[in-house]
CSV table of C-alpha atoms in Angstrom, one decimal:
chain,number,residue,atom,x,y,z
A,54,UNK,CA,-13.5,-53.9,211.6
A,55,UNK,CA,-15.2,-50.5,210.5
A,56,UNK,CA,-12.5,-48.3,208.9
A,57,UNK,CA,-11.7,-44.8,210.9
A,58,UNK,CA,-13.4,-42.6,207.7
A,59,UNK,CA,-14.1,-40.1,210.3
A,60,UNK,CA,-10.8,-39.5,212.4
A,61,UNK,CA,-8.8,-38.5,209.2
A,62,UNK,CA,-8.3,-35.4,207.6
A,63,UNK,CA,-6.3,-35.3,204.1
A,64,UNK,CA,-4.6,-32.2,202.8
A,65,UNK,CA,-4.5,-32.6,199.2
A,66,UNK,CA,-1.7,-30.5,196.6
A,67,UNK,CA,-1.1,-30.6,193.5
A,68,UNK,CA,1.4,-33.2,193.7
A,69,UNK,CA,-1.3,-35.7,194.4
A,70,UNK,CA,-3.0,-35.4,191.0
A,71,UNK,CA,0.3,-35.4,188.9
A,72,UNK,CA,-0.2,-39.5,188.9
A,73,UNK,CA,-3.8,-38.3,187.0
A,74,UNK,CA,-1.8,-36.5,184.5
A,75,UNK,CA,-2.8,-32.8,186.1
A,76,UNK,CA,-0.4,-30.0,185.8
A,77,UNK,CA,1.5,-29.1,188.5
A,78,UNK,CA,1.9,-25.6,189.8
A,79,UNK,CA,5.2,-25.3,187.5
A,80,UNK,CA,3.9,-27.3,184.8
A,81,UNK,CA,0.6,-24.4,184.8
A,82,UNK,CA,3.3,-21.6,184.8
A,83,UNK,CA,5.4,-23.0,181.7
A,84,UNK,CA,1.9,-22.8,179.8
A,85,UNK,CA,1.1,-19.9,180.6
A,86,UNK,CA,4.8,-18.1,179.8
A,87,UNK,CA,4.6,-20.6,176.6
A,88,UNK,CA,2.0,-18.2,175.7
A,89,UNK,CA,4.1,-15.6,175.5
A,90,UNK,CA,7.0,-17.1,174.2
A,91,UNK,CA,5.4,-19.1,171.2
A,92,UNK,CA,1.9,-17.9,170.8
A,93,UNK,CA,2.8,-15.2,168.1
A,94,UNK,CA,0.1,-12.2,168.1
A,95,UNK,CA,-3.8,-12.4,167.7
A,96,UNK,CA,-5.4,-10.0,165.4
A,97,UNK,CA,-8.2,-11.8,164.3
A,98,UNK,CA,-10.9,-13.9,165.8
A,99,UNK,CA,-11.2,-16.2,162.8
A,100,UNK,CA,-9.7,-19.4,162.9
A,101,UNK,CA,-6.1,-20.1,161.3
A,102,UNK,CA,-4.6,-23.5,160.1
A,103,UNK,CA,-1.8,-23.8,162.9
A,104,UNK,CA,-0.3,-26.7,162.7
A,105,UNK,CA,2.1,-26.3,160.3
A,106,UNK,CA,3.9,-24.0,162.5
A,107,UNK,CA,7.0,-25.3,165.1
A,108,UNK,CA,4.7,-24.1,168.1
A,109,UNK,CA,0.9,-24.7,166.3
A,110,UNK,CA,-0.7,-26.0,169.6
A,111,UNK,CA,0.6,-23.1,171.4
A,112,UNK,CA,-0.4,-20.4,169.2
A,113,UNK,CA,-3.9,-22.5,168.8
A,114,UNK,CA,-4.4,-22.0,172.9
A,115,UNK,CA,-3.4,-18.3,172.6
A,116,UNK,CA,-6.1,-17.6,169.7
A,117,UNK,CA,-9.1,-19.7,171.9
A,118,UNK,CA,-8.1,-17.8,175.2
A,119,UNK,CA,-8.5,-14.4,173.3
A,120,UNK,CA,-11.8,-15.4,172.2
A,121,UNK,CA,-13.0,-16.5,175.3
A,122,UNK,CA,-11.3,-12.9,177.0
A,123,UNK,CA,-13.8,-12.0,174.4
A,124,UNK,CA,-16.8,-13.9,175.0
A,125,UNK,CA,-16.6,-13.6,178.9
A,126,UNK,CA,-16.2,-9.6,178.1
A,127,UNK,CA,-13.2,-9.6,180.5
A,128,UNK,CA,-11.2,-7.4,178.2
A,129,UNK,CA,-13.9,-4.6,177.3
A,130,UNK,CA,-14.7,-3.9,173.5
A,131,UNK,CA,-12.5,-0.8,172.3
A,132,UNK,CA,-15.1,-0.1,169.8
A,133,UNK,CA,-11.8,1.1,167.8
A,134,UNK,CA,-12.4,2.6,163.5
A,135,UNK,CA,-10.7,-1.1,162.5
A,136,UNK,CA,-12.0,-3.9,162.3
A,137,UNK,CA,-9.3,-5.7,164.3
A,138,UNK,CA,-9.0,-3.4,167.0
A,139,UNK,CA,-10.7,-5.5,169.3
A,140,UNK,CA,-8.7,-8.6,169.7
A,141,UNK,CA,-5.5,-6.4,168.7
A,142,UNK,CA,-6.8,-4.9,172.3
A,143,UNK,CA,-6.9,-8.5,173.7
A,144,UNK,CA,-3.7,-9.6,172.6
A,145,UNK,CA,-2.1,-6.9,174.3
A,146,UNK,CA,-3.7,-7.4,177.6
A,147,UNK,CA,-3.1,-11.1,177.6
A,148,UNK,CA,0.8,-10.4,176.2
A,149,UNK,CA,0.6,-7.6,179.3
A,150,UNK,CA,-0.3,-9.6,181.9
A,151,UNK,CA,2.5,-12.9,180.5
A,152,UNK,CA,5.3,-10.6,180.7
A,153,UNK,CA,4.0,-9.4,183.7
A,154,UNK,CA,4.3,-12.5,185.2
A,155,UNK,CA,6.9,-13.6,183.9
A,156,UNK,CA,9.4,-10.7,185.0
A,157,UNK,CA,8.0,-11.0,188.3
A,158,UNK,CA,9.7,-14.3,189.1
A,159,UNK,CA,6.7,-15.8,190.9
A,160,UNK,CA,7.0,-19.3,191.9
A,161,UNK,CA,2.8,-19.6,190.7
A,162,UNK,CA,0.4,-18.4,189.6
A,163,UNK,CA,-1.7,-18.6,193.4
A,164,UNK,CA,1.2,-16.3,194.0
A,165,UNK,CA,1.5,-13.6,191.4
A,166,UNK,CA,-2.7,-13.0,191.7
A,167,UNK,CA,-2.3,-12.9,195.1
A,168,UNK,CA,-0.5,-9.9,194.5
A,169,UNK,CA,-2.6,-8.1,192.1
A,170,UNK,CA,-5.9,-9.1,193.6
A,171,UNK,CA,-8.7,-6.5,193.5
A,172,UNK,CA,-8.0,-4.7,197.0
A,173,UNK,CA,-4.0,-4.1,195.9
A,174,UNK,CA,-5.8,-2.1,192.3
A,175,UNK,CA,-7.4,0.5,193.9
A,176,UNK,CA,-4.9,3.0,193.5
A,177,UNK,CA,-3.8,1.8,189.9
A,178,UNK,CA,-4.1,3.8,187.2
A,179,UNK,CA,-3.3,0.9,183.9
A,180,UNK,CA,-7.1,-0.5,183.5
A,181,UNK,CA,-5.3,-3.3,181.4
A,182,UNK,CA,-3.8,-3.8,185.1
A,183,UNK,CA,-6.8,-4.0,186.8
A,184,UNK,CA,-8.1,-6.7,184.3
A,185,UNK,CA,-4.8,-9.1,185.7
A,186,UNK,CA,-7.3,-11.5,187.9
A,187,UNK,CA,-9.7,-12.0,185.5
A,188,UNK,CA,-7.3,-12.9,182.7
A,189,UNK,CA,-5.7,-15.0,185.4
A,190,UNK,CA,-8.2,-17.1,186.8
A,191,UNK,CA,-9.0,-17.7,183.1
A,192,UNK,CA,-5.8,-19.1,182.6
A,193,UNK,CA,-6.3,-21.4,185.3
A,194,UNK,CA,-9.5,-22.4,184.5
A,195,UNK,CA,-8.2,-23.1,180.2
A,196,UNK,CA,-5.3,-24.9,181.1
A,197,UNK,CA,-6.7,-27.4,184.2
A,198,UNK,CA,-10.2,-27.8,181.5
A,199,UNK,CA,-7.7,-28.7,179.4
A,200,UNK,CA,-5.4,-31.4,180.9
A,201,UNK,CA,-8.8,-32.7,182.1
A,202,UNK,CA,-10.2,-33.3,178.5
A,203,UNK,CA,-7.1,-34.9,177.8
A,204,UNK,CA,-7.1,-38.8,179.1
A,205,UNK,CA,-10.5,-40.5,179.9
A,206,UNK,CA,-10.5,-40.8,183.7
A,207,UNK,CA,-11.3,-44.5,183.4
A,208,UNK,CA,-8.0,-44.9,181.1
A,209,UNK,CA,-5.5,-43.6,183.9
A,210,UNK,CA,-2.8,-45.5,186.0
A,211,UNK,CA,-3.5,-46.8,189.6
A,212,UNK,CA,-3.3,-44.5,192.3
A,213,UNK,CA,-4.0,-43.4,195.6
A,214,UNK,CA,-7.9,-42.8,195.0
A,215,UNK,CA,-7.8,-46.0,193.4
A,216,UNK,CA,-6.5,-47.6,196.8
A,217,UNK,CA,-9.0,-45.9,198.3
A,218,UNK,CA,-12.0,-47.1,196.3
A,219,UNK,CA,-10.4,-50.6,196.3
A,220,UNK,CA,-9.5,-51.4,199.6
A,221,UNK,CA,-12.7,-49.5,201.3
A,222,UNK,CA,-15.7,-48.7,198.6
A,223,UNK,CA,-16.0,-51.9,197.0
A,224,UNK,CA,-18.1,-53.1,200.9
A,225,UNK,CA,-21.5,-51.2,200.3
A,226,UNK,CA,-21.6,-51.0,204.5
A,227,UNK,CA,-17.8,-49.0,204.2
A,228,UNK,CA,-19.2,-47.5,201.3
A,229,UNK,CA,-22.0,-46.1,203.2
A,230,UNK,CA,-20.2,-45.4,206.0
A,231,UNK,CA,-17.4,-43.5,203.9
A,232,UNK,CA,-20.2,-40.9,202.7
A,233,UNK,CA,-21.8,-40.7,205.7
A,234,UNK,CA,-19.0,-39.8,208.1
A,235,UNK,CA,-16.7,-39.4,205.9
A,236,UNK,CA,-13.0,-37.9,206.2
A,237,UNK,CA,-12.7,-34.4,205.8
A,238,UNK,CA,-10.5,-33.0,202.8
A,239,UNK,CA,-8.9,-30.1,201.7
A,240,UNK,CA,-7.7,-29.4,198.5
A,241,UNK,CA,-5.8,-26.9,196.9
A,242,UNK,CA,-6.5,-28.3,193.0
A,243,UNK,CA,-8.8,-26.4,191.5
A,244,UNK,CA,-9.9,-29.9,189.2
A,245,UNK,CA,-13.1,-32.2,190.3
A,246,UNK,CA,-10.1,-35.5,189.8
A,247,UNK,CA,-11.7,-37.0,193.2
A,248,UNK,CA,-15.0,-35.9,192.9
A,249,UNK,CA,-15.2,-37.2,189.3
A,250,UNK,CA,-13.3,-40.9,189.8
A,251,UNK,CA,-15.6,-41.3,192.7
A,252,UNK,CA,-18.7,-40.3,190.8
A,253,UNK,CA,-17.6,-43.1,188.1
A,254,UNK,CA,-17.0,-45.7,190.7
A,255,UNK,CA,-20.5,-45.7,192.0
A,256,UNK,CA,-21.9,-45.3,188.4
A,257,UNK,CA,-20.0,-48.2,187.0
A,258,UNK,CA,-19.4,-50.6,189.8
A,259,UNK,CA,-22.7,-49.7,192.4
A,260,UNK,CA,-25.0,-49.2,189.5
A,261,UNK,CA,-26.1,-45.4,191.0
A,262,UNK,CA,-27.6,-43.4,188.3
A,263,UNK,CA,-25.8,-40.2,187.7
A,264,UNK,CA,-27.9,-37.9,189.7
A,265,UNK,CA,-27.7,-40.4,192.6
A,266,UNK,CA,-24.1,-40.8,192.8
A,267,UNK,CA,-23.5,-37.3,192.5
A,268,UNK,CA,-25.7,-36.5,195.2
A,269,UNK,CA,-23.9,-39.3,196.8
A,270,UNK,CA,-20.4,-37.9,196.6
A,271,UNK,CA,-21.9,-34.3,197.5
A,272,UNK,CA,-22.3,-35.7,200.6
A,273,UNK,CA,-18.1,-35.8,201.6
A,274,UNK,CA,-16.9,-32.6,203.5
A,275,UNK,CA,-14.5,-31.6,200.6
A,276,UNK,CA,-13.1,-28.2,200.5
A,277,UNK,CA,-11.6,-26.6,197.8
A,278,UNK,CA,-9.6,-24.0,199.2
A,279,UNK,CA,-8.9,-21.6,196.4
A,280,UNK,CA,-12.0,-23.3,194.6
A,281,UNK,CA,-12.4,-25.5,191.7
A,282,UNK,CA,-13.3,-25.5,188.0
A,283,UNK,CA,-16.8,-26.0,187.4
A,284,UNK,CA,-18.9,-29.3,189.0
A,285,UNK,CA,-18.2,-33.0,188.5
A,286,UNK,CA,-19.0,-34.5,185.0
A,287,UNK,CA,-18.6,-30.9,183.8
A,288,UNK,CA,-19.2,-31.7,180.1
A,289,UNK,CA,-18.4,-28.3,178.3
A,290,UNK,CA,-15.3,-27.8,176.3
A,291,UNK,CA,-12.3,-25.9,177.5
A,292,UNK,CA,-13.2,-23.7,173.8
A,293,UNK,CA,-16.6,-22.9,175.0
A,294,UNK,CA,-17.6,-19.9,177.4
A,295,UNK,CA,-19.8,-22.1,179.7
A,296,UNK,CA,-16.7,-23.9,180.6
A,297,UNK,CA,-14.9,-21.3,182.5
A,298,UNK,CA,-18.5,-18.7,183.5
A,299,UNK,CA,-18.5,-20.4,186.9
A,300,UNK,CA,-14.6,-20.6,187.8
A,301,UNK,CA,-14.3,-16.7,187.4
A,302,UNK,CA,-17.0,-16.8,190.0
A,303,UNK,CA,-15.3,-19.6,192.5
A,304,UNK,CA,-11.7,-19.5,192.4
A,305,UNK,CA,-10.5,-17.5,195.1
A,306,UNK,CA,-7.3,-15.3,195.4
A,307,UNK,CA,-5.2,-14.4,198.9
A,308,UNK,CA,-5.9,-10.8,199.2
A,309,UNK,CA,-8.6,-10.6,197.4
A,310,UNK,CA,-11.5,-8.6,199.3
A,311,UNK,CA,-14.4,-10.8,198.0
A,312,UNK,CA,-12.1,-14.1,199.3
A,313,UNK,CA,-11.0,-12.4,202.7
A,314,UNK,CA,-14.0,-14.4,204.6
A,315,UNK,CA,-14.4,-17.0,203.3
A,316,UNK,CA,-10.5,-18.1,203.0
A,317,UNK,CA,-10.8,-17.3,207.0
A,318,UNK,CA,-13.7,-19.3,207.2
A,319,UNK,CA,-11.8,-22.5,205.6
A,320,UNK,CA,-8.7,-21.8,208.1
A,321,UNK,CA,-11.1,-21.6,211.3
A,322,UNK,CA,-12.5,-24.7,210.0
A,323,UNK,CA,-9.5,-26.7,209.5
A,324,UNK,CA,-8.2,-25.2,213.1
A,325,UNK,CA,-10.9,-27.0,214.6
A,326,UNK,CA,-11.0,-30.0,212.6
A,327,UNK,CA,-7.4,-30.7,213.9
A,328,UNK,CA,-8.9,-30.9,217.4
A,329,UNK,CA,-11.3,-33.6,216.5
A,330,UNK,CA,-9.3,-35.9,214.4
A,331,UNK,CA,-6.4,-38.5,214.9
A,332,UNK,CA,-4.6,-39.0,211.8
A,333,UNK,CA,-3.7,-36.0,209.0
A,334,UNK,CA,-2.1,-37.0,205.6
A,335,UNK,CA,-1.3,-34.5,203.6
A,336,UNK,CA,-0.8,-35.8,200.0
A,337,UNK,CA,1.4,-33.9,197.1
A,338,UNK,CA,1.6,-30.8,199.3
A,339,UNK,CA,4.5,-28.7,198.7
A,340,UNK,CA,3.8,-26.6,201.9
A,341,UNK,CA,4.4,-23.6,200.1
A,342,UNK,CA,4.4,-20.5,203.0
A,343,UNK,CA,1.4,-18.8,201.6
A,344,UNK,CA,-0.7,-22.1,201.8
A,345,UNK,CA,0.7,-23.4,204.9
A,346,UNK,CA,0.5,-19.7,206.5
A,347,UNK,CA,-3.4,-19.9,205.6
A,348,UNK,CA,-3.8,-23.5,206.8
A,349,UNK,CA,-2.5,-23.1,210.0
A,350,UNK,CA,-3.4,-19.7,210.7
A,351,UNK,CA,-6.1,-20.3,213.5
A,352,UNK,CA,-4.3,-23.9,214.8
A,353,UNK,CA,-4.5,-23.9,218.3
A,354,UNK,CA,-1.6,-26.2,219.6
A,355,UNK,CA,-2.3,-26.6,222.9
A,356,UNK,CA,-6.1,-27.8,221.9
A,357,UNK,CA,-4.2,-30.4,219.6
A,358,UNK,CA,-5.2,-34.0,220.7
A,359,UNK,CA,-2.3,-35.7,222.0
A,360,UNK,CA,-2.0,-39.1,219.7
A,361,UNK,CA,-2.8,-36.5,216.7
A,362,UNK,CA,-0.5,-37.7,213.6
A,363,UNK,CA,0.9,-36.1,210.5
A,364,UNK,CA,2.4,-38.2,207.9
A,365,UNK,CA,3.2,-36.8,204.4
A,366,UNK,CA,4.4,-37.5,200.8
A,367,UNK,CA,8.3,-36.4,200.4
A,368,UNK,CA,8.2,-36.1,197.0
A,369,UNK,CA,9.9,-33.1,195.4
A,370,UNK,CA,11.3,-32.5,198.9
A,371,UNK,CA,15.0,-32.0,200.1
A,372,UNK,CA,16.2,-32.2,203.4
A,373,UNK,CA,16.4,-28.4,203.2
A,374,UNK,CA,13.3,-27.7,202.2
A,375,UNK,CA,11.8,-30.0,205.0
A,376,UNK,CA,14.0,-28.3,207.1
A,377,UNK,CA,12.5,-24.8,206.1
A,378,UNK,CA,8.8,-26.3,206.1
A,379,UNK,CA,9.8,-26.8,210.0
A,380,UNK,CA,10.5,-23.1,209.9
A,381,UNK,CA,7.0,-21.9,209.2
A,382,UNK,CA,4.8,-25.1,210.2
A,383,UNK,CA,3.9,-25.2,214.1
A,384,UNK,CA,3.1,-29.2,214.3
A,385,UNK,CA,5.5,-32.1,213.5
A,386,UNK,CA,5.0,-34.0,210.3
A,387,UNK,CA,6.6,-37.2,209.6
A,388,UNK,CA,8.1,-37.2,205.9
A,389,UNK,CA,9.0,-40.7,205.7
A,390,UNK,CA,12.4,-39.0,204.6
A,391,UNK,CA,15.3,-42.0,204.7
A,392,UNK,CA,18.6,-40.7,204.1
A,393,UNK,CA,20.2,-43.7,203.4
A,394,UNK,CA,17.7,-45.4,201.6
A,395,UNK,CA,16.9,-41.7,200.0
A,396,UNK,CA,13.3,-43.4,198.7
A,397,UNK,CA,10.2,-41.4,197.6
A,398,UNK,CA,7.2,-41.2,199.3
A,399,UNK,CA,4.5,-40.4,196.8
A,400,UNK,CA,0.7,-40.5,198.1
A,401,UNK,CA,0.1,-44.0,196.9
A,402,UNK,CA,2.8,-45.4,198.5
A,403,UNK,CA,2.5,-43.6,202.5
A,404,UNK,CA,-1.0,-44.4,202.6
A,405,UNK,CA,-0.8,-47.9,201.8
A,406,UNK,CA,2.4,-48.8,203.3
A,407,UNK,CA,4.0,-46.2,205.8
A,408,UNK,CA,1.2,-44.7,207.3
A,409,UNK,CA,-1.5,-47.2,206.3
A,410,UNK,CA,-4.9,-44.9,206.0
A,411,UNK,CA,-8.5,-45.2,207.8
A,412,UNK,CA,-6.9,-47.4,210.8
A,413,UNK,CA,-9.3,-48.3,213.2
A,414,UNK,CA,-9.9,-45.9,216.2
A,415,UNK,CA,-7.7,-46.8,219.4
A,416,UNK,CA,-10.2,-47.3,222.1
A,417,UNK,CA,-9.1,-44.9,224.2
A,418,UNK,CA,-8.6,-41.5,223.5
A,419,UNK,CA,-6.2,-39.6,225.8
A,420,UNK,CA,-7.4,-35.9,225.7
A,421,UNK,CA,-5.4,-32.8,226.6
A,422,UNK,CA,-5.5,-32.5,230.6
A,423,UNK,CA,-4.7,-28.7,229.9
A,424,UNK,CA,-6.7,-26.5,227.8
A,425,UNK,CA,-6.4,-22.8,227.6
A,426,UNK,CA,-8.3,-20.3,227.7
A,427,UNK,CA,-7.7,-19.1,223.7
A,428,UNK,CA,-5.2,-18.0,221.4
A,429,UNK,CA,-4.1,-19.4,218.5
A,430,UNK,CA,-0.8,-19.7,216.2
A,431,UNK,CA,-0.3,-16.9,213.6
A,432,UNK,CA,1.2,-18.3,210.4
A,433,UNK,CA,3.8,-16.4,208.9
């Protein structure tokens, strides 16, 4: 029977990818304070034997992310009498914008920017202030380059994609099928994880060439909500400039002017998505109230299908905190959440056991005898 790739929607956070050795949203801030905390001052751009020192790595990252504040020309030149007035300059702006966030007790990083994005600077007088994104989404881009040079992709544990690829890719008419009419997928990782494990897959196992199975995986309606890191078998080093050129262009902040449409353009689209689907996973999501306000900011309820599901991973989640998602989320999600049992439901395990993934359509579909006229539910 021909899997339902089509009626599913999955909702992807970073949670998901923590199985794939990513960083998680705290795991990205403790890296980024690290900075701060161990990284000692930069006032040269020549490199320095580091590792003697307690915190070497550390203080290693600081010097490569001033060069590249450098070689990006996010932090302007000074054109000070010393010779070292330049990345004295950068040192201060990065060490600004640490303590910055820092102090201000943000949960993430998503968060802080959101803050000082370029529409909340106009009336700012601090230009190292008004340099805050920049240096931010360079942060974001360093550290997720990073982790993603870090194990080779065919080298990591069994997970979820792996299921995936498994139990419905190995079949070249699923396979087909799968990038044809696909599911639809959002994610809030800014990484290429699924794009790249795919890509390998059909290299590997399919004997696609590389330009064929990219195109081939180009072909899945995947968003990346705040947007991603560069492309798929993105071979430049997290040292070099060419790495992180194209992230300062595509990851997108709440608030930010330049973002404002096309962030309303992804919620519009996942609005009506919901209307045409029967089964929504999401996967590692921590339904933080920023994300989940922009998700479900244009879902109409009473255009909801009625056998529409939700199932999601619990991990990381208290009953309080599920009780607070409940708060700010207008569907009903099943977290899988047994209290005497108290288990864990990590991605892996709710799509292959509790809420088994690309079940065949049901062949009847009961639509909504009532639809209104419009309207829609305004996310807190």
């Amino acid at each position: 029977m021909v899997p339902n790739f089509r009626q599913t929607i999955l909702v992807v956070g970073a949670g998901a990818h923590v199985p794939y050795e990513m960083p998680t949203s705290k795991q990205l801030t403790k890296s980024i304070k690290d900075l701060g905390r161990y990284g000692g001052a930069v006032d040269s751009f020549n490199n320095r034997p580091m590792s003697h020192y307690p915190h070497g790595n550390v203080m290693k990252d600081k010097a490569i992310i001033c060069r590249l504040l450098r070689d990006l020309q996010i932090v302007p030149d000074p054109r000070g009498a010393s010779s070292n007035s330049y990345p004295i300059k950068i040192n201060t702006v990065l060490d600004k914008f640490i303590t910055a966030f820092s102090e201000s007790r943000m949960y993430s990083i998503d968060a802080f920017l959101a803050k000082y994005s370029e529409r909340t600077l106009d009336g700012v007088v601090d230009e190292d202030i008004k340099l805050f994104p920049a240096v931010g989404k360079l942060l974001i881009s360093f550290f997720i380059k990073k982790h993603e040079e870090i194990p080779p992709v065919g080298y990591l544990e069994f997970d979820w994609i792996d299921h995936i690829i498994n139990h419905f890719l190995k079949s070249p008419e699923n396979m087909k099928e799968f990038f044809n009419q696909g599911p639809r997928i959002y994610t809030f990782n800014y990484d290429n994880l699924l794009e790249n494990l795919l890509i390998k897959h059909l290299i590997t196992f399919h004997n696609f060439s590389i330009s064929d199975a990219e195109k081939q995986v180009e072909k899945l309606n995947i968003t990346h909500i705040y947007g991603k890191i560069g492309g798929p078998l993105n071979g430049a080093s997290s040292k070099d400039k060419a790495a992180h050129e194209s992230s300062l262009e595509d990851i997108r902040v709440i608030g930010e002017e330049r973002s404002k449409d096309q962030l309303d353009a992804i919620s519009k689209s996942f609005g009506n998505a919901l209307e045409n689907t029967t089964w929504v996973y999401f996967l590692g999501f921590g339904f933080d109230p920023l994300n989940s306000g922009l998700l479900f900011r244009n879902v109409r309820k009473d255009y909801l299908p009625s056998d529409l599901k939700f199932n999601s991973t619990n991990v990381g989640l208290s009953q309080f905190d599920i009780n607070e998602i409940r708060k700010h989320v207008p569907v009903n999600i099943h977290f899988h959440l047994n209290k005497e049992e108290g288990q864990e439901v990590d991605s892996l395990l709710l799509i292959r056991e509790k809420a088994p993934i690309f079940q065949p359509p049901k062949l009847i579909r009961k639509p909504l005898s009532h639809r209104p006229s419009g309207g829609g539910w305004m996310g807190s």
